[in-house]
Amino acid sequence: MRSMPMRLAAATLSLGFELQGAMATIRMPADFNVEKDFGVKEKYKQAQKYIRCDLCKITVGHTFDSVGETFTEDDVYDHIDNICDVRLFAECSAVSELYKRHELLESTEPGVAKWSLVPAREESDRSEHTIQWQSHSMKELCDNIIRPYDDEIKDVFLRILKAKASGDESLSKPKQREHVVSSACKKTKHCKEDVKSEL
């Protein structure tokens, strides 16, 4: 009789430990069809570990473009609080379009990253199904690696505001954008110091 509560407590501790270690967001569309979608979903999920830096760059760059050159602290907070969320931009679905304007390319070349995130090519022959699942993979990764660092990203934007308030106009808009994107993605550790590519 005494061993039953002990086993239950051990199972509870074990379960609690496992749940504590699994901190990730998984997005699943309402029309998900296991037979049709599972293989495609898993294929593009493999790309996630290779595109962290590029996803950070396009997401932070999009944020900079969205808040404008003369942004306020409120603009920054409003946008970054929903940085990965399409619902905020329901009228124009800007974030959704951001992901659709980029594609995941798989490489078989030796010495080259297995996956890359690049602007969608005009000649791209991606089907709507492929676009949906590539976008899904980018959104899911954004939820897991960008959203948790929203404070760090806000700090980079707010430093620009403070510099402007003190009269420092040393960064023109293109340089401001480059500085914000580079600083935010390095601060969040999604990009290394020597990586310099712009999406």
CSV table of C-alpha atoms in Angstrom, one decimal:
chain,number,residue,atom,x,y,z
A,1,MET,CA,0.0,0.0,0.0
A,2,ARG,CA,2.8,2.4,0.8
A,3,SER,CA,4.6,1.8,-2.5
A,4,MET,CA,1.7,3.1,-4.6
A,5,PRO,CA,1.9,6.7,-3.4
A,6,MET,CA,5.7,6.5,-3.7
A,7,ARG,CA,5.4,5.3,-7.4
A,8,LEU,CA,2.8,8.0,-8.0
A,9,ALA,CA,5.1,10.7,-6.5
A,10,ALA,CA,8.0,9.4,-8.6
A,11,ALA,CA,5.9,9.4,-11.8
A,12,THR,CA,4.8,13.0,-10.9
A,13,LEU,CA,8.3,14.1,-10.4
A,14,SER,CA,9.4,12.4,-13.6
A,15,LEU,CA,6.6,14.0,-15.5
A,16,GLY,CA,7.2,17.4,-14.0
A,17,PHE,CA,10.9,17.2,-15.0
A,18,GLU,CA,10.1,16.2,-18.5
A,19,LEU,CA,7.5,19.0,-18.9
A,20,GLN,CA,9.9,21.5,-17.4
A,21,GLY,CA,12.5,20.7,-20.1
A,22,ALA,CA,10.1,21.0,-23.1
A,23,MET,CA,9.7,24.7,-23.7
A,24,ALA,CA,8.7,25.2,-27.3
A,25,THR,CA,5.7,26.4,-29.3
A,26,ILE,CA,4.3,24.2,-31.9
A,27,ARG,CA,1.9,25.7,-34.4
A,28,MET,CA,-0.6,23.5,-36.1
A,29,PRO,CA,-3.1,24.8,-38.7
A,30,ALA,CA,-6.8,24.0,-38.3
A,31,ASP,CA,-6.8,22.2,-41.6
A,32,PHE,CA,-3.8,20.0,-40.8
A,33,ASN,CA,-4.1,16.6,-42.5
A,34,VAL,CA,-1.7,14.0,-41.2
A,35,GLU,CA,-1.5,12.0,-44.5
A,36,LYS,CA,-1.0,15.0,-46.7
A,37,ASP,CA,0.9,17.4,-44.5
A,38,PHE,CA,3.0,15.6,-42.0
A,39,GLY,CA,5.9,14.7,-44.3
A,40,VAL,CA,6.1,18.3,-45.7
A,41,LYS,CA,5.9,19.8,-42.2
A,42,GLU,CA,8.8,17.6,-40.9
A,43,LYS,CA,10.9,18.3,-44.0
A,44,TYR,CA,10.8,22.1,-43.4
A,45,LYS,CA,11.1,21.7,-39.7
A,46,GLN,CA,14.6,20.3,-40.4
A,47,ALA,CA,15.6,23.7,-41.9
A,48,GLN,CA,15.0,25.5,-38.6
A,49,LYS,CA,18.4,24.9,-37.1
A,50,TYR,CA,20.1,26.3,-40.2
A,51,ILE,CA,18.1,29.5,-40.6
A,52,ARG,CA,18.2,31.0,-37.1
A,53,CYS,CA,20.4,33.9,-38.0
A,54,ASP,CA,18.6,34.7,-41.3
A,55,LEU,CA,15.2,34.5,-39.6
A,56,CYS,CA,16.4,36.9,-36.9
A,57,LYS,CA,17.6,39.3,-39.6
A,58,ILE,CA,14.3,39.3,-41.6
A,59,THR,CA,12.2,39.6,-38.5
A,60,VAL,CA,14.1,42.4,-36.8
A,61,GLY,CA,14.5,44.1,-40.2
A,62,HIS,CA,10.8,43.9,-40.8
A,63,THR,CA,10.2,45.4,-37.3
A,64,PHE,CA,12.5,48.3,-38.2
A,65,ASP,CA,10.7,48.9,-41.5
A,66,SER,CA,7.3,48.6,-39.8
A,67,VAL,CA,7.9,51.1,-37.0
A,68,GLY,CA,9.5,53.6,-39.4
A,69,GLU,CA,12.5,55.9,-39.1
A,70,THR,CA,10.8,58.2,-36.6
A,71,PHE,CA,9.5,55.5,-34.3
A,72,THR,CA,8.5,56.0,-30.7
A,73,GLU,CA,8.9,53.7,-27.6
A,74,ASP,CA,5.2,52.8,-27.9
A,75,ASP,CA,5.7,51.8,-31.6
A,76,VAL,CA,8.5,49.5,-30.6
A,77,TYR,CA,6.6,47.8,-27.8
A,78,ASP,CA,3.4,47.4,-29.8
A,79,HIS,CA,5.2,45.7,-32.7
A,80,ILE,CA,7.7,43.6,-30.8
A,81,ASP,CA,5.0,42.2,-28.4
A,82,ASN,CA,3.5,40.6,-31.5
A,83,ILE,CA,6.6,40.1,-33.6
A,84,CYS,CA,5.7,36.6,-34.8
A,85,ASP,CA,2.0,37.0,-34.7
A,86,VAL,CA,0.0,37.4,-38.0
A,87,ARG,CA,-3.2,38.5,-36.2
A,88,LEU,CA,-1.8,41.9,-35.4
A,89,PHE,CA,-1.6,42.6,-39.1
A,90,ALA,CA,-4.9,41.1,-40.2
A,91,GLU,CA,-5.7,44.0,-42.5
A,92,CYS,CA,-2.6,43.6,-44.6
A,93,SER,CA,-1.2,40.4,-43.2
A,94,ALA,CA,2.3,41.9,-43.3
A,95,VAL,CA,4.0,39.2,-41.3
A,96,SER,CA,2.4,36.5,-43.3
A,97,GLU,CA,3.6,38.2,-46.5
A,98,LEU,CA,7.1,38.5,-44.9
A,99,TYR,CA,7.3,34.8,-44.7
A,100,LYS,CA,5.8,34.2,-48.1
A,101,ARG,CA,8.3,36.5,-49.6
A,102,HIS,CA,11.1,34.2,-48.4
A,103,GLU,CA,11.8,30.6,-49.2
A,104,LEU,CA,13.7,27.7,-47.7
A,105,LEU,CA,16.2,26.1,-50.1
A,106,GLU,CA,17.8,22.8,-49.5
A,107,SER,CA,21.4,22.4,-50.5
A,108,THR,CA,23.3,19.2,-51.4
A,109,GLU,CA,26.6,20.9,-51.9
A,110,PRO,CA,29.4,19.7,-49.5
A,111,GLY,CA,30.6,22.4,-47.2
A,112,VAL,CA,27.4,24.5,-47.5
A,113,ALA,CA,24.7,24.7,-44.9
A,114,LYS,CA,22.0,22.1,-45.6
A,115,TRP,CA,19.2,24.8,-45.6
A,116,SER,CA,19.1,28.5,-46.3
A,117,LEU,CA,16.5,31.2,-46.0
A,118,VAL,CA,16.5,33.5,-49.1
A,119,PRO,CA,14.2,36.0,-50.7
A,120,ALA,CA,11.7,34.1,-52.9
A,121,ARG,CA,12.8,34.0,-56.5
A,122,GLU,CA,10.5,35.3,-59.2
A,123,GLU,CA,11.0,32.1,-61.1
A,124,SER,CA,10.3,30.0,-58.0
A,125,ASP,CA,7.9,27.1,-58.7
A,126,ARG,CA,6.7,26.6,-55.1
A,127,SER,CA,3.2,25.3,-54.8
A,128,GLU,CA,0.8,27.0,-52.4
A,129,HIS,CA,1.2,23.9,-50.2
A,130,THR,CA,4.9,24.4,-50.1
A,131,ILE,CA,4.6,28.1,-49.3
A,132,GLN,CA,2.2,27.3,-46.5
A,133,TRP,CA,4.5,24.9,-44.8
A,134,GLN,CA,7.7,26.9,-45.4
A,135,SER,CA,5.9,29.9,-43.8
A,136,HIS,CA,4.6,27.7,-41.0
A,137,SER,CA,8.1,26.5,-40.2
A,138,MET,CA,9.4,30.1,-40.1
A,139,LYS,CA,6.5,31.3,-37.9
A,140,GLU,CA,7.1,28.3,-35.5
A,141,LEU,CA,10.8,29.0,-35.3
A,142,CYS,CA,10.1,32.7,-34.7
A,143,ASP,CA,7.8,31.8,-31.8
A,144,ASN,CA,10.6,29.7,-30.3
A,145,ILE,CA,13.8,31.8,-30.8
A,146,ILE,CA,12.7,35.4,-31.5
A,147,ARG,CA,9.8,36.0,-29.2
A,148,PRO,CA,11.6,34.8,-26.0
A,149,TYR,CA,14.2,37.6,-26.7
A,150,ASP,CA,11.8,40.4,-27.2
A,151,ASP,CA,13.3,42.4,-24.3
A,152,GLU,CA,16.8,42.2,-25.9
A,153,ILE,CA,15.4,43.3,-29.2
A,154,LYS,CA,13.5,46.2,-27.7
A,155,ASP,CA,16.7,47.4,-25.9
A,156,VAL,CA,18.5,47.7,-29.2
A,157,PHE,CA,15.7,49.9,-30.6
A,158,LEU,CA,15.5,52.0,-27.4
A,159,ARG,CA,19.2,52.6,-27.5
A,160,ILE,CA,18.7,54.2,-31.0
A,161,LEU,CA,15.9,56.4,-29.5
A,162,LYS,CA,18.2,57.5,-26.6
A,163,ALA,CA,21.0,58.3,-29.1
A,164,LYS,CA,18.6,60.4,-31.2
A,165,ALA,CA,17.3,62.2,-28.1
A,166,SER,CA,20.8,63.1,-27.1
A,167,GLY,CA,21.4,64.7,-30.5
A,168,ASP,CA,23.4,61.8,-32.0
A,169,GLU,CA,22.5,61.7,-35.7
A,170,SER,CA,25.6,59.6,-36.8
A,171,LEU,CA,23.5,56.8,-38.2
A,172,SER,CA,21.6,57.4,-41.4
A,173,LYS,CA,18.4,55.3,-41.9
A,174,PRO,CA,20.2,52.5,-43.9
A,175,LYS,CA,23.0,52.4,-41.3
A,176,GLN,CA,20.4,52.5,-38.5
A,177,ARG,CA,18.6,49.6,-39.9
A,178,GLU,CA,21.8,47.6,-40.4
A,179,HIS,CA,22.9,48.5,-36.9
A,180,VAL,CA,19.6,47.5,-35.3
A,181,VAL,CA,19.4,44.2,-37.1
A,182,SER,CA,23.1,43.3,-36.5
A,183,SER,CA,23.0,44.3,-32.9
A,184,ALA,CA,19.8,42.6,-32.1
A,185,CYS,CA,20.7,39.3,-33.7
A,186,LYS,CA,24.1,39.2,-32.1
A,187,LYS,CA,22.6,40.1,-28.7
A,188,THR,CA,20.2,37.3,-28.9
A,189,LYS,CA,23.0,35.0,-30.0
A,190,HIS,CA,21.3,33.9,-33.2
A,191,CYS,CA,24.1,35.4,-35.4
A,192,LYS,CA,27.8,35.2,-34.9
A,193,GLU,CA,30.0,38.3,-34.9
A,194,ASP,CA,31.5,37.6,-38.4
A,195,VAL,CA,28.3,36.8,-40.2
A,196,LYS,CA,27.4,39.7,-42.6
A,197,SER,CA,24.5,38.9,-44.9
A,198,GLU,CA,21.5,41.1,-45.4
A,199,LEU,CA,18.1,39.7,-46.4
